[in-house]
Tab-separated table of C-alpha atoms and ligand atoms in Angstrom:
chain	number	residue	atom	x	y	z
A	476	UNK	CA	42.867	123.384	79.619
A	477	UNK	CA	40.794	124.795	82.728
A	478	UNK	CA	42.187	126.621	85.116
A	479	UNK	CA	42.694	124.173	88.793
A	480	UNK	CA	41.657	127.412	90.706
A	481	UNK	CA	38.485	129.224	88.997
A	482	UNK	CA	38.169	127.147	85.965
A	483	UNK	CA	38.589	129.742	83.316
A	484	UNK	CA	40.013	128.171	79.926
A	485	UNK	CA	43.648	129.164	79.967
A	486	UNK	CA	46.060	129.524	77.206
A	487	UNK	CA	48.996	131.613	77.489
A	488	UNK	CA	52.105	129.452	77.811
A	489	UNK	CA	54.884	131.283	80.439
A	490	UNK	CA	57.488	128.495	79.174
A	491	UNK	CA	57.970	125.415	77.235
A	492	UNK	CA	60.437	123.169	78.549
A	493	UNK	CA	60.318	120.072	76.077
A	494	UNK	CA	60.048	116.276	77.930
A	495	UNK	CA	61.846	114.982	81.065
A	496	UNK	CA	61.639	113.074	83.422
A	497	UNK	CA	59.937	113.186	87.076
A	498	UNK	CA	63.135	115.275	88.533
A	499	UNK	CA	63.003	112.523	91.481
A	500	UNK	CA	62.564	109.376	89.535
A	501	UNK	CA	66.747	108.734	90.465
A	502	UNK	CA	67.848	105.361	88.477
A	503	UNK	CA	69.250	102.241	89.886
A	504	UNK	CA	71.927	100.270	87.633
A	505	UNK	CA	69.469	98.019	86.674
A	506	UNK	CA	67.165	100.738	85.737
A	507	UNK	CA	69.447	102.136	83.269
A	508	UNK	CA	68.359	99.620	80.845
A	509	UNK	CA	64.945	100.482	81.045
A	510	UNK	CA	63.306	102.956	79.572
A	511	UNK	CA	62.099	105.853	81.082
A	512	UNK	CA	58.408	108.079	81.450
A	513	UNK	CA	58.820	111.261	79.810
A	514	UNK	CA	56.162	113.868	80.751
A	515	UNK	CA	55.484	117.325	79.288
A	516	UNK	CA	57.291	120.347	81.537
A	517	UNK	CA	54.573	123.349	80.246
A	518	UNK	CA	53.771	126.118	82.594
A	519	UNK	CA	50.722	127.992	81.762
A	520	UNK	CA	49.718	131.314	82.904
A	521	UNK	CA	45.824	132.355	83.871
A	522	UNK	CA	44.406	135.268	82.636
A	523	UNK	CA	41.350	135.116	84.776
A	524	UNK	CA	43.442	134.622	88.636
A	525	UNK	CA	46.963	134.804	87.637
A	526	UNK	CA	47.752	131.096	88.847
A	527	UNK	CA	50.465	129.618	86.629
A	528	UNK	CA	50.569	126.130	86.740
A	529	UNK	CA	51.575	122.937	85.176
A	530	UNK	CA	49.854	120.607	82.743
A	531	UNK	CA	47.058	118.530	84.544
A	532	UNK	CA	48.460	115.217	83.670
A	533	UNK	CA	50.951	113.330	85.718
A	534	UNK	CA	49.401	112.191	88.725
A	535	UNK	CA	50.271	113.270	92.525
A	536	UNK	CA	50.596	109.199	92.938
A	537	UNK	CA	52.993	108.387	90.354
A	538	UNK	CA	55.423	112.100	91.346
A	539	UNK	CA	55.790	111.127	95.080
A	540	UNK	CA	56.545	107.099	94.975
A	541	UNK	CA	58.049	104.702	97.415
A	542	UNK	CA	61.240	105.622	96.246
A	543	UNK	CA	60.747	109.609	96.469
A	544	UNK	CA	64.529	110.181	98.114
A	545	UNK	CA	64.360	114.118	99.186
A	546	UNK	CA	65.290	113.846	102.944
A	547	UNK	CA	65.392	117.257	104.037
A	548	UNK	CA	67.735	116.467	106.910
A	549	UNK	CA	70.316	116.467	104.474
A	550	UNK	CA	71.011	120.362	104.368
A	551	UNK	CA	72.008	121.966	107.284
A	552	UNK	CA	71.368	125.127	106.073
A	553	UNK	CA	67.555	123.951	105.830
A	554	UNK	CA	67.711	122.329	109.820
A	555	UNK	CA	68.706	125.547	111.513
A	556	UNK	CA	65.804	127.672	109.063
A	557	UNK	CA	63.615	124.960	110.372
A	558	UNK	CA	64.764	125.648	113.801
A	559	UNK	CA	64.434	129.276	113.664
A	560	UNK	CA	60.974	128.921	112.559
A	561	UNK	CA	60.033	126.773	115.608
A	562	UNK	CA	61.213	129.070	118.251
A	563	UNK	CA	59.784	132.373	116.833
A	564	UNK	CA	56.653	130.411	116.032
A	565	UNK	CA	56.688	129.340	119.737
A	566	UNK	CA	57.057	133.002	120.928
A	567	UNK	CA	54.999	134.743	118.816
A	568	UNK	CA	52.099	132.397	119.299
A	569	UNK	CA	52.343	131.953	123.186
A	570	UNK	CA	52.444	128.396	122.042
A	571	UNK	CA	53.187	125.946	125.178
A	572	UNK	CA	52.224	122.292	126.724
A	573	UNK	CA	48.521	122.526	125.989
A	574	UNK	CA	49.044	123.399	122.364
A	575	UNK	CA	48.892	120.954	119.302
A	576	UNK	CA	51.110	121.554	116.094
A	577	UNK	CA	50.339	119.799	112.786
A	578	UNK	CA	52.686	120.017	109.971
A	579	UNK	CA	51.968	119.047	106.114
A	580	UNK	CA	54.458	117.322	104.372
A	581	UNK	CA	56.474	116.068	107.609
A	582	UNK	CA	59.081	114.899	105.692
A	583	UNK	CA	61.823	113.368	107.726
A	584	UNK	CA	60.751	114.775	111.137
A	585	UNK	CA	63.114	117.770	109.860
A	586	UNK	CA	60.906	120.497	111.730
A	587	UNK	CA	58.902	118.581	114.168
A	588	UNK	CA	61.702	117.146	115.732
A	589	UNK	CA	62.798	121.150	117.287
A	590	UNK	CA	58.823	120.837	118.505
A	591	UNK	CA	58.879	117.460	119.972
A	592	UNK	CA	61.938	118.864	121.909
A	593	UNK	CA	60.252	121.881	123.673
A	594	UNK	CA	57.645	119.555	124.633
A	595	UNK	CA	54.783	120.739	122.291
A	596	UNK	CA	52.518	117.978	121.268
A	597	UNK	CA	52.963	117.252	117.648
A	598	UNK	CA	51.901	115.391	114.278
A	599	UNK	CA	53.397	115.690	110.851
A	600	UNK	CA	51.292	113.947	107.719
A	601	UNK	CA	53.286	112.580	105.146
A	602	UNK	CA	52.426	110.249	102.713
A	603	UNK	CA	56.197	109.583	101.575
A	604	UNK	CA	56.666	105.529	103.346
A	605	UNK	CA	60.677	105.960	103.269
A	606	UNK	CA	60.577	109.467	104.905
A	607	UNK	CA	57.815	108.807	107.561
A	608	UNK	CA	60.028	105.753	108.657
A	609	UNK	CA	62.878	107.825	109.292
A	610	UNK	CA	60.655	110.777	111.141
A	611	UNK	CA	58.845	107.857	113.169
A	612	UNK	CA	62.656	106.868	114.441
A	613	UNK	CA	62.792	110.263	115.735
A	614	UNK	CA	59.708	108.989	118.098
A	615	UNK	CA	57.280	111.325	115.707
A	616	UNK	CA	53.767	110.783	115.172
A	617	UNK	CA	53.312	110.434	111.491
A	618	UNK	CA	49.850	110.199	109.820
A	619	UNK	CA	50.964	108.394	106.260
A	620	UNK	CA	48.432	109.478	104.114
A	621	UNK	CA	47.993	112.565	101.497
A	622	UNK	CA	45.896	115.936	103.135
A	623	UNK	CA	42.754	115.792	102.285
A	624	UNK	CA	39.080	117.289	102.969
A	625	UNK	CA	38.102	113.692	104.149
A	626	UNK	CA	41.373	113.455	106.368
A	627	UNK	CA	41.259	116.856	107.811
A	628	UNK	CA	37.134	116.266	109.032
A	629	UNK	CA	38.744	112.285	110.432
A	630	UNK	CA	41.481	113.814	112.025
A	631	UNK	CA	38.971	117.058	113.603
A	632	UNK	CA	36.405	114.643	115.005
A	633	UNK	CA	39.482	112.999	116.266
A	634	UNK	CA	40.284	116.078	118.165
A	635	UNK	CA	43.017	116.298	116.326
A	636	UNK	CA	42.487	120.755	115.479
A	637	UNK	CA	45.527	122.510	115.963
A	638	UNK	CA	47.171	125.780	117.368
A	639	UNK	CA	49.950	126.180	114.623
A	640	UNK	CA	49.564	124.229	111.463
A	641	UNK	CA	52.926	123.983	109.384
A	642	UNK	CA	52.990	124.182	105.660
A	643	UNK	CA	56.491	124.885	103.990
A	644	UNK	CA	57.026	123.967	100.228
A	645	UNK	CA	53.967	122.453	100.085
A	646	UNK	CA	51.519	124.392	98.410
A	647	UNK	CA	53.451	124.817	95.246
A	648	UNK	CA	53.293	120.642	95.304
A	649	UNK	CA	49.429	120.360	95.805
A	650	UNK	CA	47.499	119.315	92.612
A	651	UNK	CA	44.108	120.086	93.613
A	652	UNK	CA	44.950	123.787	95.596
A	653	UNK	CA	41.437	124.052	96.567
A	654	UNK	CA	40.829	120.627	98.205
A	655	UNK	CA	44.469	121.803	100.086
A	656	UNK	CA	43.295	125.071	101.409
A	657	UNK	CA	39.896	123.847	102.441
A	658	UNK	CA	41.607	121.252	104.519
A	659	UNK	CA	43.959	123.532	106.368
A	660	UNK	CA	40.703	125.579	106.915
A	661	UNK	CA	39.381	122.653	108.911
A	662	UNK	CA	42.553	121.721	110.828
A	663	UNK	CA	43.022	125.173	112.023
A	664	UNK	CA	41.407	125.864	116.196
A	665	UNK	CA	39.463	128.813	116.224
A	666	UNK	CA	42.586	131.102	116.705
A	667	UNK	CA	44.449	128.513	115.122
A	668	UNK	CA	47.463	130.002	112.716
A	669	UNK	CA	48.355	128.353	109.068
A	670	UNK	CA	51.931	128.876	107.983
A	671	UNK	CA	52.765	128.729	104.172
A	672	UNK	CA	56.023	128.996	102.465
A	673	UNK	CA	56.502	128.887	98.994
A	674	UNK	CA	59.272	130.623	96.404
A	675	UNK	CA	57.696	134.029	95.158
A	676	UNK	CA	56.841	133.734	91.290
A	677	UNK	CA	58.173	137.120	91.448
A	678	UNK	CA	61.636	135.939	91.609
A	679	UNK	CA	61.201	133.424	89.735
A	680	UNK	CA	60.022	135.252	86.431
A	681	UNK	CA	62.300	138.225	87.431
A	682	UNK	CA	65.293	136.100	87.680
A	683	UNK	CA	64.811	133.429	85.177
A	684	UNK	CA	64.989	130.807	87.281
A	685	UNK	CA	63.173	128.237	85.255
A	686	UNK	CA	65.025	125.417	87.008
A	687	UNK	CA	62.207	125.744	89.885
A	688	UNK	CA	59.820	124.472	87.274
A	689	UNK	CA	59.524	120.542	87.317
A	690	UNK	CA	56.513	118.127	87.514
A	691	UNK	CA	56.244	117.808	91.351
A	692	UNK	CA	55.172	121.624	91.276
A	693	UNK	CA	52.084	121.821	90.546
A	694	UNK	CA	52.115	125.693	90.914
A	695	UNK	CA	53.664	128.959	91.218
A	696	UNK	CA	52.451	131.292	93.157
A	697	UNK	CA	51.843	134.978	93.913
A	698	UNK	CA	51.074	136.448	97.218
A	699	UNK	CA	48.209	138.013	95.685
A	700	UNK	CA	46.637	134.619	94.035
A	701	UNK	CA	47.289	132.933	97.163
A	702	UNK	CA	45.287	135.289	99.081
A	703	UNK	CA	42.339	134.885	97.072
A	704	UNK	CA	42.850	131.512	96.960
A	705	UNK	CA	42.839	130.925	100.243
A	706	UNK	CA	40.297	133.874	100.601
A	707	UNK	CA	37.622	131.477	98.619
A	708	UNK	CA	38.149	128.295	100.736
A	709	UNK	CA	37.400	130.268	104.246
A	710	UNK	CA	41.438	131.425	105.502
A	711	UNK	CA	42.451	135.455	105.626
A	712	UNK	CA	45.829	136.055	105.302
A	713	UNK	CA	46.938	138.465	108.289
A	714	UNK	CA	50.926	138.614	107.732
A	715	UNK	CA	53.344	137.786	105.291
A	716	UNK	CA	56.832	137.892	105.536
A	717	UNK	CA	60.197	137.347	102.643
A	718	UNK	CA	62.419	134.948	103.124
A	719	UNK	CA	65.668	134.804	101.305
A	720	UNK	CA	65.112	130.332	101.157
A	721	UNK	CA	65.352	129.423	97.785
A	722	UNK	CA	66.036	132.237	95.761
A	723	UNK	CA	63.221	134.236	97.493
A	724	UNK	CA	60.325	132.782	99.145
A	725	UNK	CA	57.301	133.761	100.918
A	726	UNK	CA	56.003	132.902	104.548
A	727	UNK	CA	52.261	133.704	104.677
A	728	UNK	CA	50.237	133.486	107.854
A	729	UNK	CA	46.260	132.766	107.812
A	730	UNK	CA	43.498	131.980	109.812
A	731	UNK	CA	39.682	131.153	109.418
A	732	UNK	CA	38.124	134.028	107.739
A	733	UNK	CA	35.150	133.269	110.600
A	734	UNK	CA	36.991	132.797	113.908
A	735	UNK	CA	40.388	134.084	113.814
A	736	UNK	CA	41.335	136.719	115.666
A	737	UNK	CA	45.059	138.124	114.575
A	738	UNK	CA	45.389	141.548	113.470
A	739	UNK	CA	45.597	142.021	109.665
A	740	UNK	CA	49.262	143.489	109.335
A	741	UNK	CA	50.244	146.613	106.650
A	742	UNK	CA	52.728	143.919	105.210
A	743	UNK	CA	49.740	142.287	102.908
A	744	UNK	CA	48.706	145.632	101.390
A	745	UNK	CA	52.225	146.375	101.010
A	746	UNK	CA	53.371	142.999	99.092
A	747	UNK	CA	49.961	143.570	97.396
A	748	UNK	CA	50.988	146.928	96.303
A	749	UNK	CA	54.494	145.357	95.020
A	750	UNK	CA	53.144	142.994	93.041
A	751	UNK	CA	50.259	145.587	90.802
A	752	UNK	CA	53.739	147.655	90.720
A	753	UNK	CA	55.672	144.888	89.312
A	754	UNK	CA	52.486	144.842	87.193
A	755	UNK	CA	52.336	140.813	87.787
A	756	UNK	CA	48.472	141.655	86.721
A	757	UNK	CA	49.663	141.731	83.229
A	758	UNK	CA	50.266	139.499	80.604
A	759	UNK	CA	53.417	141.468	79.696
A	760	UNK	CA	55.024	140.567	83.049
A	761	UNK	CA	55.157	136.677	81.511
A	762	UNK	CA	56.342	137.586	78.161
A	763	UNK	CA	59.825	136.576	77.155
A	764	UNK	CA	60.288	134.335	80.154
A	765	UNK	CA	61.099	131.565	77.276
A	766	UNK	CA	64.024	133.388	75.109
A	767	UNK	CA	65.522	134.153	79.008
A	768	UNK	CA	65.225	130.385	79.894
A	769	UNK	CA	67.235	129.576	76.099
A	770	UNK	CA	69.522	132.005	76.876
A	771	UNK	CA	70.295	130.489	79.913
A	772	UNK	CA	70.692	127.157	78.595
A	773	UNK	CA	72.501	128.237	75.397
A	774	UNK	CA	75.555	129.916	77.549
A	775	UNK	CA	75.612	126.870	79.658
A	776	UNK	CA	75.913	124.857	77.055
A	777	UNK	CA	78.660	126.656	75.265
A	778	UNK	CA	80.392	126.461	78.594
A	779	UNK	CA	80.504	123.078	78.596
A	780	UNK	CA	81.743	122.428	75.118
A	781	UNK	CA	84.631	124.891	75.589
A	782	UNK	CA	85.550	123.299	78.591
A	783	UNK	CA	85.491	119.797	76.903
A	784	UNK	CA	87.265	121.129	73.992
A	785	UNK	CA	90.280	122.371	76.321
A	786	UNK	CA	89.963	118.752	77.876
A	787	UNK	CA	88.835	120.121	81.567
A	788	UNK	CA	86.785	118.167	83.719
A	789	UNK	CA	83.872	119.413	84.621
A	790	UNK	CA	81.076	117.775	87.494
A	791	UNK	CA	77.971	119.042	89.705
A	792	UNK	CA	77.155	119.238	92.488
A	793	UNK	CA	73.333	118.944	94.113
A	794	UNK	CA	71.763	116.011	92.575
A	795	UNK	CA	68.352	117.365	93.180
A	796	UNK	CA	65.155	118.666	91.054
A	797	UNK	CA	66.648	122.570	89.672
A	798	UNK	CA	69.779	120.128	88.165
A	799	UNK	CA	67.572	117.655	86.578
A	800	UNK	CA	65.254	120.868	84.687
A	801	UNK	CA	68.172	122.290	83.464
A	802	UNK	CA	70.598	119.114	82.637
A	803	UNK	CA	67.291	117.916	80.704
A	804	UNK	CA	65.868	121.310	78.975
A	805	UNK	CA	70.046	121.390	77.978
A	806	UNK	CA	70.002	117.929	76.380
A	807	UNK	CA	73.443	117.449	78.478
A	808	UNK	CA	74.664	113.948	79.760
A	809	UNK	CA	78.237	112.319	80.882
A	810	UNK	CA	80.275	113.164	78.343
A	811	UNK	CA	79.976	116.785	79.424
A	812	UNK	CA	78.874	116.938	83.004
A	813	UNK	CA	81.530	113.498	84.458
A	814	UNK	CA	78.978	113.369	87.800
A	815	UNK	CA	77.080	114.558	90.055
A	816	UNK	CA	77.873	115.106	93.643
A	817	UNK	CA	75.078	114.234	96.950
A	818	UNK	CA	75.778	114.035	100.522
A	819	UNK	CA	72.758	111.936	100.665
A	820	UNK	CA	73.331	108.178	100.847
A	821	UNK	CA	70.062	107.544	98.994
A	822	UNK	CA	71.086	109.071	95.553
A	823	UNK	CA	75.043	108.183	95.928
A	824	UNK	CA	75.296	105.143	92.771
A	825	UNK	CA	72.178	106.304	91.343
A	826	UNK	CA	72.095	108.209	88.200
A	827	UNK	CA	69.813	110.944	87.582
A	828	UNK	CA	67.068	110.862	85.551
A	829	UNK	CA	67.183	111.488	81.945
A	830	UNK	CA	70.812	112.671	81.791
A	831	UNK	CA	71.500	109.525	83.219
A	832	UNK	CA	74.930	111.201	84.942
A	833	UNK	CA	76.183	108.599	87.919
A	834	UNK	CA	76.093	110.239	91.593
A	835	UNK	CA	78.633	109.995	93.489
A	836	UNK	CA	79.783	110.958	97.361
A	837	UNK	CA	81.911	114.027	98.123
A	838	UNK	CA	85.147	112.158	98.354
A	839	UNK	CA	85.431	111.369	94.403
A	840	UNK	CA	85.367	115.346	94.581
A	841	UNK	CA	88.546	115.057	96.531
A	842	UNK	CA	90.654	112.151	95.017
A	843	UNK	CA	89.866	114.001	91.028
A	844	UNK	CA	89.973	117.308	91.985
A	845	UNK	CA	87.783	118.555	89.159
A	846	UNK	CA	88.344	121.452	87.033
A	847	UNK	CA	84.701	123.467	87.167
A	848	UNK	CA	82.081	122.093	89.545
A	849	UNK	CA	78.542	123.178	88.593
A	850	UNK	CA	76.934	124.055	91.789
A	851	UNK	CA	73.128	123.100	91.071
A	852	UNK	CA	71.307	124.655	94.093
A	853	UNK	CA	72.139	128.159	93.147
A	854	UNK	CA	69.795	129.151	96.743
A	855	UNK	CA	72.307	127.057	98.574
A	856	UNK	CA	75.442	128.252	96.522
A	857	UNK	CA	77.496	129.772	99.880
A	858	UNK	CA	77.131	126.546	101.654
A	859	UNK	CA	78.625	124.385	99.232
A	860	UNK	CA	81.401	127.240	98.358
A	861	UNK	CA	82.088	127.022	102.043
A	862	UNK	CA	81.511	123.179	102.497
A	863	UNK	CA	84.200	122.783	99.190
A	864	UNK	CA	86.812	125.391	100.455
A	865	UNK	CA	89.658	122.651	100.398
A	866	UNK	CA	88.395	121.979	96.469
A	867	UNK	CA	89.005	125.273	95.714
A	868	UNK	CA	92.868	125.914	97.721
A	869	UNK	CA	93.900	123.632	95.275
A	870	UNK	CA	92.830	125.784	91.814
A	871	UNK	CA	88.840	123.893	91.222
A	872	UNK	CA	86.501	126.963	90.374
A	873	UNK	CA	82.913	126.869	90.826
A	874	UNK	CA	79.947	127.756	88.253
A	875	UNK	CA	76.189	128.538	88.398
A	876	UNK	CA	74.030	128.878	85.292
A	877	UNK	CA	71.116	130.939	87.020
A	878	UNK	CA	70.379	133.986	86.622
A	879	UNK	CA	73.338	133.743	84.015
A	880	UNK	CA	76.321	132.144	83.978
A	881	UNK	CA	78.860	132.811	86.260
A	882	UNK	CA	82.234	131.031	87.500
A	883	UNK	CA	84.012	132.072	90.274
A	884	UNK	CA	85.984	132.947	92.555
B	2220	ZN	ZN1	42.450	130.839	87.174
């Protein structure tokens, strides 16, 4: 296997996570008696640049299908960090009425809608058909099509450059990171900023939290790799900030290494420094990564079996991707985990793939009062303690399997 950054042959496997399903691929009824696509969940580690990344075989295509149901509207913890973002982007950036802001992976209008309201022209690109209805209902302009080098020169000679180009849990999704950075390069104005956000492989080695791995991210990323990265395809990074968004994320400014004009910050030679400290440089930094993730999975499973065993009931809750990773690696289905819980109309009387566990609204929470509930989104574990406060007056405890097991309160 070649490397998708520099090309080098790379071998060292950071974990092996068996088959499963794409983590979105939710089943219908009818679906259930079909079978399903199984594809590979290896992460691989380069020696030569340090990119980990997935297996080049399941297509971008195939991952992010008509019925690709992530509608990020659906947390509010994710709407007012979207929010935020907007207004400090706004006033750090002097950006006003003549400005133009793109955004990558639009989504449901989740972000642009905060920009359309302070009256900044804006366009999101998204090439999800059921999300770029719903962001078009919010009177958004929505190009529907994948970001490309080809659609970033259309969409330049359509004077389409822009001030502030948006790019939040995207990267990790790209398959060809190259093509990705090159095309932000030519979006970007001349003092045009790029905004990335991705979880910090840091974290996510450091804590175990193999759940983040599943076949709609493409990579994982260091600050480090991403400035070279980015370095090679004509963008300097200038400022990079932490954020604590799913269990530790980056935000990493950039601009055209031959126009921009922003101030290189000490906070890149500093998360530089971090990361040679951390000694991320190293092949011993991705040792052992696999006994952590069996670990993981062995306690949760043992969990489960006791609880069965002393007949309590036990559901989720978060019927999204970091479930579906660890409900497949674990082998686990119904008869151990009853259902899974989603605000989100789209999943509720789905079932999720592989596991095949139904999903169900929040009520069913309230009329069974369950034993245990497995809280899936570990990043978002405060909002659903807080959102299920009733649940838990009335004896239910809550459990998270990453970085190790833990029930509470
Ligand atoms: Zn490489």
């Amino acid at each position: 296997m070649k490397c998708r950054h520099c090309n080098a042959d790379v071998q060292h496997v950071l974990v092996d996570l068996g088959v499963a399903p794409p983590s979105n691929a939710y089943l219908s009824k009818i679906a259930l008696k079909r079978p399903e696509k199984y594809f590979p969940l290896k992460v691989f580690v380069c020696e030569s640049c340090w990119l980990v990344q997935a297996e080049a075989y399941s297509r971008a295509a195939e991952l992010f299908n008509e019925e690709y149901a992530y509608f990020s509207s659906f947390s509010t913890e994710w709407l007012s960090h979207a929010k935020k973002y907007v207004d400090q982007m706004i006033e750090r950036f002097g950006l006003g009425e003549s400005s133009l802001i793109g955004e990558v992976a639009a989504n449901d209008g989740y972000l642009l809608q905060f920009v359309k309201e302070k009256g900044i022209s804006c366009f999101g690109i998204e090439p999800t058909a059921s999300t770029a209805t719903v962001a078009r209902q919010k009177g958004l302009e929505i190009v529907q099509e994948f970001l490309t080098v080809n659609l970033a020169n259309d969409l330049r000679s359509n004077r389409r450059s822009v001030d502030l180009l948006v790019a939040n849990n995207v990267l990790a999704h790209v398959p060809d990171i190259n093509d990705f950075a090159q095309s932000c390069q030519i979006l970007l104005n001349l003092d045009g900023v790029l905004t990335c956000e991705f979880p910090h492989l840091l974290n996510l080695v450091s804590q175990h939290q193999f759940d983040t791995i599943y076949h709609e991210h493409f990579s994982y990323l260091s600050f480090g790799t991403v400035v070279n990265i980015f370095a090679k395809n004509g963008l300097q990074v200038f400022d990079v900030e932490k954020l604590g968004t799913h269990g530790g994320s980056l935000r990493v400014f950039a601009q055209r290494s031959d126009t921009g004009s922003h101030p290189i910050e000490s906070s890149v030679e500093d998360l530089r420094n971090e990361e040679i400290g951390a000694r991320m440089h190293n092949l011993d930094f991705y040792r052992g990564f696999q006994d952590h993730a069996e670990k993981v999975k062995n306690d949760f499973l043992e969990f489960l079996i006791e609880k069965k065993q002393e007949g309590k009931v036990v559901v989720g809750y978060g019927a999204a991707a970091k479930g579906n990773t660890l409900l497949n690696f674990a082998g686990v289905k119904s008869d151990l985990v009853k259902y899974v819980v989603d605000r989100s109309p789209y999943k509720q009387g789905k079932f999720m793939p592989g596991s095949r566990i139904p999903i169900v609204g929040e009520e069913e929470l309230k009329s069974e009062r369950p034993d245990y509930v497995v809280i899936f989104p570990w990043n978002l574990r405060e909002e659903v303690v807080k959102q299920l406060q009733d649940l838990a007056l009335l004896g239910t405890q809550f459990v998270t399997a990453i970085p190790q097991l833990e029930t509470f309160p």
